CSV table of C-alpha atoms and ligand atoms in Angstrom, one decimal:
chain,number,residue,atom,x,y,z
A,1123,UNK,CA,0.0,0.0,0.2
A,1124,UNK,CA,1.3,3.5,-0.9
A,1125,UNK,CA,2.4,5.6,1.9
A,1126,UNK,CA,1.3,9.4,1.5
A,1127,UNK,CA,2.6,12.2,2.9
A,1128,UNK,CA,6.4,12.7,3.9
A,1129,UNK,CA,6.9,8.7,2.3
A,1130,UNK,CA,6.3,10.1,-1.0
A,1131,UNK,CA,8.3,13.1,-0.7
A,1132,UNK,CA,11.6,11.6,-2.5
A,1133,UNK,CA,10.0,10.6,-5.5
A,1134,UNK,CA,9.5,14.5,-6.3
A,1135,UNK,CA,12.1,16.9,-6.7
A,1136,UNK,CA,11.0,19.0,-4.1
A,1137,UNK,CA,14.0,20.9,-2.2
A,1138,UNK,CA,13.7,18.8,1.5
A,1139,UNK,CA,14.1,22.8,3.1
A,1140,UNK,CA,11.2,23.7,2.1
A,1141,UNK,CA,7.3,23.1,3.1
A,1142,UNK,CA,5.6,23.0,-0.1
A,1143,UNK,CA,2.1,24.5,0.5
A,1144,UNK,CA,1.5,25.6,-3.2
A,1145,UNK,CA,0.7,22.7,-5.6
A,1146,UNK,CA,-2.4,24.5,-6.7
A,1147,UNK,CA,-0.6,27.4,-8.5
A,1148,UNK,CA,2.1,25.7,-10.6
A,1149,UNK,CA,2.4,21.9,-9.8
A,1150,UNK,CA,5.3,20.2,-9.3
A,1151,UNK,CA,6.5,17.0,-11.0
A,1152,UNK,CA,7.5,13.2,-9.6
A,1153,UNK,CA,10.9,12.4,-10.8
A,1154,UNK,CA,9.6,9.7,-13.0
A,1155,UNK,CA,7.7,11.8,-14.9
A,1156,UNK,CA,10.3,14.4,-15.3
A,1157,UNK,CA,12.5,11.5,-16.6
A,1158,UNK,CA,9.9,10.7,-18.9
A,1159,UNK,CA,10.1,14.5,-20.4
A,1160,UNK,CA,13.7,14.2,-20.3
A,1161,UNK,CA,13.9,11.0,-22.5
A,1162,UNK,CA,11.5,12.8,-25.2
A,1163,UNK,CA,13.6,15.8,-25.5
A,1164,UNK,CA,17.0,13.4,-25.9
A,1165,UNK,CA,14.8,11.3,-28.7
A,1166,UNK,CA,13.8,14.9,-30.1
A,1167,UNK,CA,17.6,16.0,-30.2
A,1168,UNK,CA,18.8,12.7,-31.6
A,1169,UNK,CA,17.3,13.8,-35.0
A,1170,UNK,CA,14.9,16.4,-35.0
A,1171,UNK,CA,13.7,16.2,-38.2
A,1172,UNK,CA,12.6,12.6,-37.8
A,1173,UNK,CA,11.1,13.3,-34.7
A,1174,UNK,CA,8.8,16.0,-35.9
A,1175,UNK,CA,8.1,14.7,-39.1
A,1176,UNK,CA,7.8,11.1,-38.2
A,1177,UNK,CA,7.1,10.7,-34.5
A,1178,UNK,CA,5.6,13.5,-33.1
A,1179,UNK,CA,2.2,13.6,-35.3
A,1180,UNK,CA,1.3,10.1,-34.1
A,1181,UNK,CA,2.9,10.5,-30.8
A,1182,UNK,CA,1.3,13.8,-29.9
A,1183,UNK,CA,-2.6,12.0,-31.1
A,1184,UNK,CA,-1.6,9.1,-28.6
A,1185,UNK,CA,-1.3,11.6,-25.6
A,1186,UNK,CA,-4.4,13.1,-26.8
A,1187,UNK,CA,-6.4,10.0,-26.5
A,1188,UNK,CA,-4.9,9.3,-23.2
A,1189,UNK,CA,-5.9,12.4,-22.0
A,1190,UNK,CA,-9.5,12.2,-23.6
A,1191,UNK,CA,-10.0,8.7,-21.9
A,1192,UNK,CA,-8.8,10.5,-18.5
A,1193,UNK,CA,-11.9,13.0,-19.0
A,1194,UNK,CA,-14.3,10.6,-20.8
A,1195,UNK,CA,-14.1,12.7,-24.3
A,1196,UNK,CA,-13.4,11.6,-27.8
A,1197,UNK,CA,-9.7,11.7,-28.9
A,1198,UNK,CA,-11.3,13.8,-32.0
A,1199,UNK,CA,-12.5,16.6,-29.6
A,1200,UNK,CA,-9.2,16.7,-27.4
A,1201,UNK,CA,-5.8,18.4,-28.1
A,1202,UNK,CA,-3.2,20.7,-26.2
A,1203,UNK,CA,-2.7,24.1,-25.7
A,1204,UNK,CA,0.3,25.3,-23.5
A,1205,UNK,CA,-1.3,26.5,-20.4
A,1206,UNK,CA,-5.2,27.6,-19.1
A,1207,UNK,CA,-4.6,31.2,-19.9
A,1208,UNK,CA,-4.0,29.9,-23.7
A,1209,UNK,CA,-7.1,28.0,-23.6
A,1210,UNK,CA,-9.1,31.0,-22.4
A,1211,UNK,CA,-7.6,33.2,-24.9
A,1212,UNK,CA,-8.3,30.9,-27.7
A,1213,UNK,CA,-11.6,30.7,-27.3
A,1214,UNK,CA,-12.2,34.8,-26.4
A,1215,UNK,CA,-10.2,36.1,-29.4
A,1216,UNK,CA,-11.7,33.7,-31.7
A,1217,UNK,CA,-15.4,34.7,-31.1
A,1218,UNK,CA,-16.7,37.6,-32.8
A,1219,UNK,CA,-18.9,39.9,-30.3
A,1220,UNK,CA,-20.8,42.8,-31.1
A,1221,UNK,CA,-21.4,46.1,-29.2
A,1222,UNK,CA,-23.8,45.6,-25.9
A,1223,UNK,CA,-23.6,41.7,-26.2
A,1224,UNK,CA,-22.9,40.6,-22.7
A,1225,UNK,CA,-20.3,38.3,-21.3
A,1226,UNK,CA,-21.0,37.0,-18.3
A,1227,UNK,CA,-18.3,35.8,-15.6
A,1228,UNK,CA,-17.9,36.3,-11.6
A,1229,UNK,CA,-16.1,38.1,-9.4
A,1230,UNK,CA,-14.1,35.1,-8.7
A,1231,UNK,CA,-12.6,34.5,-12.1
A,1232,UNK,CA,-8.7,33.9,-12.9
A,1233,UNK,CA,-7.3,37.9,-13.2
A,1234,UNK,CA,-5.5,37.0,-16.4
A,1235,UNK,CA,-8.6,35.1,-18.0
A,1236,UNK,CA,-10.6,38.7,-17.0
A,1237,UNK,CA,-8.2,40.5,-18.7
A,1238,UNK,CA,-8.7,38.5,-21.7
A,1239,UNK,CA,-12.6,39.4,-21.5
A,1240,UNK,CA,-12.0,43.1,-21.1
A,1241,UNK,CA,-9.8,43.3,-24.0
A,1242,UNK,CA,-12.3,41.6,-26.3
A,1243,UNK,CA,-15.1,43.4,-24.9
A,1244,UNK,CA,-13.3,46.8,-25.3
A,1245,UNK,CA,-12.6,45.6,-28.7
A,1246,UNK,CA,-15.8,45.0,-29.9
A,1247,UNK,CA,-18.3,47.4,-27.7
A,1248,UNK,CA,-19.2,44.6,-25.6
A,1249,UNK,CA,-20.1,44.5,-22.0
A,1250,UNK,CA,-18.7,42.4,-19.2
A,1251,UNK,CA,-21.1,41.5,-16.4
A,1252,UNK,CA,-19.3,40.2,-13.4
A,1253,UNK,CA,-21.8,38.1,-10.9
A,1254,UNK,CA,-21.0,39.0,-7.6
A,1255,UNK,CA,-20.4,35.2,-5.9
A,1256,UNK,CA,-20.2,35.8,-2.2
A,1257,UNK,CA,-17.0,34.6,0.0
A,1258,UNK,CA,-17.3,32.7,1.9
A,1259,UNK,CA,-19.6,30.7,0.0
A,1260,UNK,CA,-22.0,28.4,2.1
A,1261,UNK,CA,-23.6,26.3,-0.5
A,1262,UNK,CA,-24.0,25.5,-4.2
A,1263,UNK,CA,-27.0,27.4,-3.8
A,1264,UNK,CA,-24.9,30.8,-3.0
A,1265,UNK,CA,-22.9,30.7,-6.4
A,1266,UNK,CA,-25.7,29.7,-8.4
A,1267,UNK,CA,-28.1,32.2,-7.8
A,1268,UNK,CA,-25.9,35.4,-8.4
A,1269,UNK,CA,-24.6,33.9,-11.6
A,1270,UNK,CA,-28.0,32.8,-12.5
A,1271,UNK,CA,-29.3,36.2,-11.9
A,1272,UNK,CA,-26.7,37.5,-14.4
A,1273,UNK,CA,-28.2,36.6,-17.3
A,1274,UNK,CA,-29.8,39.1,-19.7
A,1275,UNK,CA,-31.3,38.8,-23.3
A,1276,UNK,CA,-27.9,40.0,-24.7
A,1277,UNK,CA,-25.8,37.6,-22.6
A,1278,UNK,CA,-23.6,35.6,-25.3
A,1279,UNK,CA,-21.1,33.8,-23.4
A,1280,UNK,CA,-20.9,32.6,-20.0
A,1281,UNK,CA,-17.3,32.2,-18.5
A,1282,UNK,CA,-17.2,30.5,-15.3
A,1283,UNK,CA,-14.4,28.3,-13.5
A,1284,UNK,CA,-14.9,24.8,-12.3
A,1285,UNK,CA,-12.4,25.2,-9.4
A,1286,UNK,CA,-11.5,29.1,-8.8
A,1287,UNK,CA,-8.3,30.0,-8.3
A,1288,UNK,CA,-8.0,32.4,-5.2
A,1289,UNK,CA,-11.0,31.3,-3.3
A,1290,UNK,CA,-10.4,27.7,-3.8
A,1291,UNK,CA,-14.3,26.8,-4.8
A,1292,UNK,CA,-16.0,23.9,-6.7
A,1293,UNK,CA,-18.8,25.7,-8.8
A,1294,UNK,CA,-21.9,23.9,-9.5
A,1295,UNK,CA,-20.8,23.5,-13.3
A,1296,UNK,CA,-23.7,21.5,-14.9
A,1297,UNK,CA,-26.1,23.2,-13.1
A,1298,UNK,CA,-24.8,26.6,-14.7
A,1299,UNK,CA,-24.2,25.2,-18.1
A,1300,UNK,CA,-28.0,23.7,-18.1
A,1301,UNK,CA,-29.3,27.2,-17.1
A,1302,UNK,CA,-26.9,28.7,-20.0
A,1303,UNK,CA,-28.3,26.2,-22.6
A,1304,UNK,CA,-31.7,26.9,-22.0
A,1305,UNK,CA,-30.9,30.7,-22.6
A,1306,UNK,CA,-29.2,30.0,-25.9
A,1307,UNK,CA,-25.8,31.1,-24.4
A,1308,UNK,CA,-22.3,29.4,-25.1
A,1309,UNK,CA,-20.5,28.2,-22.1
A,1310,UNK,CA,-16.3,28.1,-21.4
A,1311,UNK,CA,-15.4,26.6,-18.7
A,1312,UNK,CA,-11.8,27.5,-17.0
A,1313,UNK,CA,-11.0,24.1,-15.6
A,1314,UNK,CA,-7.3,25.2,-14.8
A,1315,UNK,CA,-7.4,23.3,-11.5
A,1316,UNK,CA,-9.3,20.1,-12.4
A,1317,UNK,CA,-7.8,17.3,-14.1
A,1318,UNK,CA,-6.4,15.2,-11.3
A,1319,UNK,CA,-8.4,17.1,-8.7
A,1320,UNK,CA,-11.7,16.0,-9.6
A,1321,UNK,CA,-13.2,13.1,-11.4
A,1322,UNK,CA,-14.1,14.7,-14.8
A,1323,UNK,CA,-16.4,13.9,-17.2
A,1324,UNK,CA,-16.2,17.0,-19.9
A,1325,UNK,CA,-18.9,15.7,-22.5
A,1326,UNK,CA,-21.5,15.2,-19.8
A,1327,UNK,CA,-20.7,18.9,-18.3
A,1328,UNK,CA,-22.3,20.0,-21.4
A,1329,UNK,CA,-19.9,23.1,-22.2
A,1330,UNK,CA,-19.2,24.6,-25.9
A,1331,UNK,CA,-15.5,24.6,-24.5
A,1332,UNK,CA,-13.5,23.2,-21.4
A,1333,UNK,CA,-10.0,23.3,-20.9
A,1334,UNK,CA,-7.8,22.2,-17.8
A,1335,UNK,CA,-4.0,22.5,-16.9
A,1336,UNK,CA,-2.3,19.1,-16.5
A,1337,UNK,CA,0.6,20.8,-15.1
A,1338,UNK,CA,-1.0,21.6,-11.9
A,1339,UNK,CA,-3.0,18.3,-10.3
A,1340,UNK,CA,-2.1,15.8,-13.4
A,1341,UNK,CA,1.6,15.7,-12.4
A,1342,UNK,CA,2.8,16.6,-15.9
A,1343,UNK,CA,5.4,19.0,-17.0
A,1344,UNK,CA,4.6,22.8,-17.5
A,1345,UNK,CA,3.4,24.3,-19.7
A,1346,UNK,CA,0.6,21.9,-20.9
A,1347,UNK,CA,-3.4,21.9,-20.6
A,1348,UNK,CA,-6.0,20.1,-22.6
A,1349,UNK,CA,-8.4,21.4,-24.7
A,1350,UNK,CA,-11.7,20.3,-25.6
A,1351,UNK,CA,-14.4,21.9,-27.8
A,1352,UNK,CA,-17.6,20.0,-28.5
A,1353,UNK,CA,-17.9,19.2,-32.3
A,1354,UNK,CA,-20.2,21.9,-33.1
A,1355,UNK,CA,-18.4,24.4,-31.1
A,1356,UNK,CA,-14.5,23.5,-32.8
A,1357,UNK,CA,-16.2,25.1,-35.8
A,1358,UNK,CA,-16.1,28.7,-34.2
A,1359,UNK,CA,-12.6,28.8,-33.0
A,1360,UNK,CA,-9.1,28.6,-34.3
A,1361,UNK,CA,-5.8,28.4,-32.3
A,1362,UNK,CA,-4.1,31.8,-31.2
A,1363,UNK,CA,-1.4,31.0,-33.6
A,1364,UNK,CA,-2.9,30.1,-37.2
A,1365,UNK,CA,-0.7,28.0,-38.9
A,1366,UNK,CA,0.0,25.4,-41.5
A,1367,UNK,CA,-3.6,23.5,-40.7
A,1368,UNK,CA,-5.9,26.2,-41.1
A,1369,UNK,CA,-8.9,25.5,-42.5
A,1370,UNK,CA,-8.2,21.7,-42.2
A,1371,UNK,CA,-10.2,21.1,-39.1
A,1372,UNK,CA,-9.9,21.2,-35.2
A,1373,UNK,CA,-7.1,18.6,-34.6
A,1374,UNK,CA,-4.4,19.8,-37.8
A,1375,UNK,CA,-5.2,23.3,-36.7
A,1376,UNK,CA,-4.2,22.6,-32.9
A,1377,UNK,CA,-2.0,19.9,-33.4
A,1378,UNK,CA,0.5,22.3,-35.0
A,1379,UNK,CA,0.6,25.6,-34.3
A,1380,UNK,CA,4.2,26.5,-35.0
A,1381,UNK,CA,7.6,24.9,-33.7
A,1382,UNK,CA,7.9,24.0,-29.8
A,1383,UNK,CA,8.9,22.0,-27.2
A,1384,UNK,CA,6.1,18.7,-27.2
A,1385,UNK,CA,7.7,17.0,-24.3
A,1386,UNK,CA,5.0,18.4,-21.6
A,1387,UNK,CA,2.2,17.0,-24.0
A,1388,UNK,CA,4.0,13.8,-24.7
A,1389,UNK,CA,4.4,13.0,-21.1
A,1390,UNK,CA,0.8,13.4,-19.9
A,1391,UNK,CA,0.6,9.7,-20.3
A,1392,UNK,CA,3.2,9.3,-17.5
A,1393,UNK,CA,1.3,11.6,-15.4
A,1394,UNK,CA,-1.6,9.9,-15.9
A,1395,UNK,CA,0.2,6.4,-15.2
A,1396,UNK,CA,1.5,8.1,-11.7
A,1397,UNK,CA,-1.8,9.3,-10.4
A,1398,UNK,CA,-3.3,5.9,-11.2
A,1399,UNK,CA,-0.4,4.3,-9.7
A,1400,UNK,CA,-1.5,5.7,-6.2
A,1401,UNK,CA,-5.1,4.8,-7.1
A,1402,UNK,CA,-7.0,8.3,-8.3
A,1403,UNK,CA,-9.6,8.1,-5.8
A,1404,UNK,CA,-7.2,7.7,-3.0
A,1405,UNK,CA,-5.1,11.0,-4.2
A,1406,UNK,CA,-8.4,12.9,-4.1
A,1407,UNK,CA,-9.4,11.8,-0.9
A,1408,UNK,CA,-6.3,12.2,0.5
A,1409,UNK,CA,-5.5,16.0,-0.8
A,1410,UNK,CA,-9.2,16.9,0.1
A,1411,UNK,CA,-9.1,15.6,3.6
A,1412,UNK,CA,-6.0,17.3,4.4
A,1413,UNK,CA,-6.9,20.5,2.9
A,1414,UNK,CA,-10.2,20.6,5.0
A,1415,UNK,CA,-8.3,19.3,8.1
A,1416,UNK,CA,-5.6,22.2,7.5
A,1417,UNK,CA,-8.2,24.8,6.8
A,1418,UNK,CA,-10.4,24.0,9.7
A,1419,UNK,CA,-7.1,24.2,12.0
A,1420,UNK,CA,-6.3,27.3,10.6
A,1421,UNK,CA,-10.1,29.1,10.7
A,1422,UNK,CA,-10.4,27.8,14.2
A,1423,UNK,CA,-6.9,29.2,15.4
A,1424,UNK,CA,-7.2,32.2,13.5
A,1425,UNK,CA,-10.7,33.0,14.5
A,1426,UNK,CA,-11.5,33.7,11.1
A,1427,UNK,CA,-13.5,32.0,8.1
A,1428,UNK,CA,-13.1,29.4,5.6
A,1429,UNK,CA,-13.7,30.5,1.8
A,1430,UNK,CA,-16.5,27.9,1.7
A,1431,UNK,CA,-18.7,25.0,3.0
A,1432,UNK,CA,-16.7,21.7,3.0
A,1433,UNK,CA,-19.0,20.1,-0.1
A,1434,UNK,CA,-17.4,23.0,-2.4
A,1435,UNK,CA,-13.7,22.3,-1.4
A,1436,UNK,CA,-11.4,19.8,-3.1
A,1437,UNK,CA,-7.6,19.8,-2.6
A,1438,UNK,CA,-7.3,23.8,-1.9
A,1439,UNK,CA,-8.7,25.7,0.8
A,1440,UNK,CA,-8.4,29.6,1.7
A,1441,UNK,CA,-8.6,31.0,5.0
A,1442,UNK,CA,-9.0,34.5,5.9
A,1443,UNK,CA,-5.6,36.1,7.3
A,1444,UNK,CA,-5.7,37.0,11.2
A,1445,UNK,CA,-6.3,40.5,11.6
A,1446,UNK,CA,-2.4,41.2,13.1
A,1447,UNK,CA,-1.5,39.7,9.5
A,1448,UNK,CA,-4.1,42.4,7.5
A,1449,UNK,CA,-2.1,45.0,8.9
A,1450,UNK,CA,1.0,43.9,6.3
A,1451,UNK,CA,-0.6,46.3,3.9
A,1452,UNK,CA,-3.2,46.8,1.7
A,1453,UNK,CA,-5.4,44.0,0.2
A,1454,UNK,CA,-4.3,44.1,-3.3
A,1455,UNK,CA,-2.4,41.9,-5.8
A,1456,UNK,CA,1.2,43.4,-5.0
A,1457,UNK,CA,0.9,43.2,-1.1
A,1458,UNK,CA,-0.4,39.6,-1.5
A,1459,UNK,CA,2.8,38.9,-3.7
A,1460,UNK,CA,5.4,40.8,-1.3
A,1461,UNK,CA,3.9,38.7,1.9
A,1462,UNK,CA,3.7,35.4,-0.1
A,1463,UNK,CA,7.6,36.0,-0.9
A,1464,UNK,CA,8.3,37.5,2.7
A,1465,UNK,CA,6.7,34.2,4.0
A,1466,UNK,CA,8.6,31.8,1.9
A,1467,UNK,CA,12.1,33.7,2.8
A,1468,UNK,CA,11.3,33.9,6.5
A,1469,UNK,CA,9.6,30.8,7.0
A,1470,UNK,CA,10.6,28.4,4.3
A,1471,UNK,CA,6.9,27.8,3.7
A,1472,UNK,CA,5.5,28.3,0.1
A,1473,UNK,CA,1.7,29.2,0.0
A,1474,UNK,CA,-0.3,31.5,-1.4
A,1475,UNK,CA,-1.5,34.8,-0.2
A,1476,UNK,CA,-4.5,36.4,-2.2
A,1477,UNK,CA,-6.5,39.8,-2.1
A,1478,UNK,CA,-10.1,39.2,-2.3
A,1479,UNK,CA,-13.0,42.1,-1.5
A,1480,UNK,CA,-11.0,44.3,1.1
A,1481,UNK,CA,-8.8,41.5,2.7
A,1482,UNK,CA,-6.1,39.0,2.3
A,1483,UNK,CA,-6.6,35.3,2.4
A,1484,UNK,CA,-4.0,32.7,2.8
A,1485,UNK,CA,-4.6,29.6,0.5
A,1486,UNK,CA,-3.0,26.1,1.2
A,1487,UNK,CA,-2.6,23.0,-1.2
A,1488,UNK,CA,-2.6,19.7,-0.3
A,1489,UNK,CA,-1.0,17.0,-2.5
A,1490,UNK,CA,0.0,13.6,-2.1
A,1491,UNK,CA,3.8,14.3,-0.5
A,1492,UNK,CA,1.7,16.7,2.4
A,1493,UNK,CA,1.0,15.8,5.8
A,1494,UNK,CA,-0.8,17.3,8.7
A,1495,UNK,CA,2.5,18.7,10.2
A,1496,UNK,CA,3.3,20.3,7.2
A,1497,UNK,CA,0.6,23.0,8.4
A,1498,UNK,CA,1.5,23.4,11.7
A,1499,UNK,CA,3.5,26.6,11.2
A,1500,UNK,CA,0.8,28.5,9.1
A,1501,UNK,CA,-1.8,27.4,12.1
A,1502,UNK,CA,0.8,29.2,14.3
A,1503,UNK,CA,0.3,32.5,12.5
A,1504,UNK,CA,-2.3,33.2,14.6
A,1505,UNK,CA,0.4,33.9,17.5
A,1506,UNK,CA,3.1,35.4,15.4
A,1507,UNK,CA,3.5,38.5,13.1
A,1508,UNK,CA,4.3,38.8,9.8
A,1509,UNK,CA,7.6,39.6,8.4
A,1510,UNK,CA,9.0,42.7,8.2
A,1511,UNK,CA,7.1,44.6,5.0
B,3041,LIG,C1,-8.8,29.4,-12.5
B,3041,LIG,C2,-7.6,29.5,-13.1
B,3041,LIG,N1,-7.6,30.0,-14.5
B,3041,LIG,C3,-6.3,30.4,-15.2
B,3041,LIG,C4,-5.2,30.0,-14.5
B,3041,LIG,C5,-3.7,30.0,-15.4
B,3041,LIG,O1,-3.2,29.1,-15.8
B,3041,LIG,P1,-1.7,28.8,-16.1
B,3041,LIG,O2,-0.7,30.3,-15.8
B,3041,LIG,O3,-1.3,27.7,-16.5
B,3041,LIG,O4,-2.3,29.6,-17.6
B,3041,LIG,C6,-5.1,29.6,-13.4
B,3041,LIG,C7,-3.9,29.4,-12.7
B,3041,LIG,O5,-3.6,29.5,-11.5
B,3041,LIG,C8,-6.3,29.7,-12.4
B,3041,LIG,O6,-6.2,29.3,-11.4
């Protein structure tokens, strides 16, 4: 039986001197997946022409087929992009918005994605509507209702996270997609955190476009996101970089977007194998139970709220920082970044401080190499002052 926690640490490249509680931001991969990616790069360098012309097209399709199977999709509907940011831009920048069209999203959408939405809206005269989802969110209804209230006859596109970034909550995506569909509204789902984090049946959700990072929770090298489009919605988009496959259909267009390092994509099957070797459900259960227990300890000792009801949480949890830590600085992105780095330097703990609606929140992640004692020093923030600004 695989033991999780510290016993698994040596299978990762993590510096033993740090306490890594921020898997959610950029992920990290086990040594065996690192070796697979290294092997891909060595085979590539041995004969670049042969690799690109003879090996890559088939190898990429094989990797996409493994990913498709992992998310219950048809291989013909799955391709790869560099990251979730690219996935979001792919859809947003391909669609044709008119003045007064509305793009509906939420106050919890990822900052970079909000920027992309604002960019396409600004260019076309469309309007951005940000539904105010509360924090903490105490039920799925508390998430669903403000978003449902944000629809109007002019809504053209709904952009929702499956798991939000700063606020780490799981959105009721199937219910939201159904609501949008009934109003003839197309849906793009940002599943940046989802592969390897939640069980995922992408076609069942019923959106038009869905993408998710493999480099976060699926143990794949950076940058690597899978990108799914329903067969009908495939016809509405093109890759960010239009290349030789233009006009030849979804797979041909997306599988070649110019010369790049394919090692992350070709290592996805190894990431899936690693995840499965530990037991997919066991990984999810371990991570969720640990995140929840850590969050509850932090919230209790700090006397502060946790981000969401337990049923809305996965392997990440957010807790509002104690009052003495709020005084570190104004609750804006720059302060949060500085405090995140200051904590890493002073305590050798990597976590993520993020601003949300007038307060600083602390997000910790739980991965298979973590165990309860990893969170002790964070719980003790209740009795300590933040590092000097
Ligand atoms: C919800 C969400 N969307 C998009 C992203 C961007 O991911 P990437 O930097 O891999 O593009 C993140 C990253 O944390 C995220 O949490």
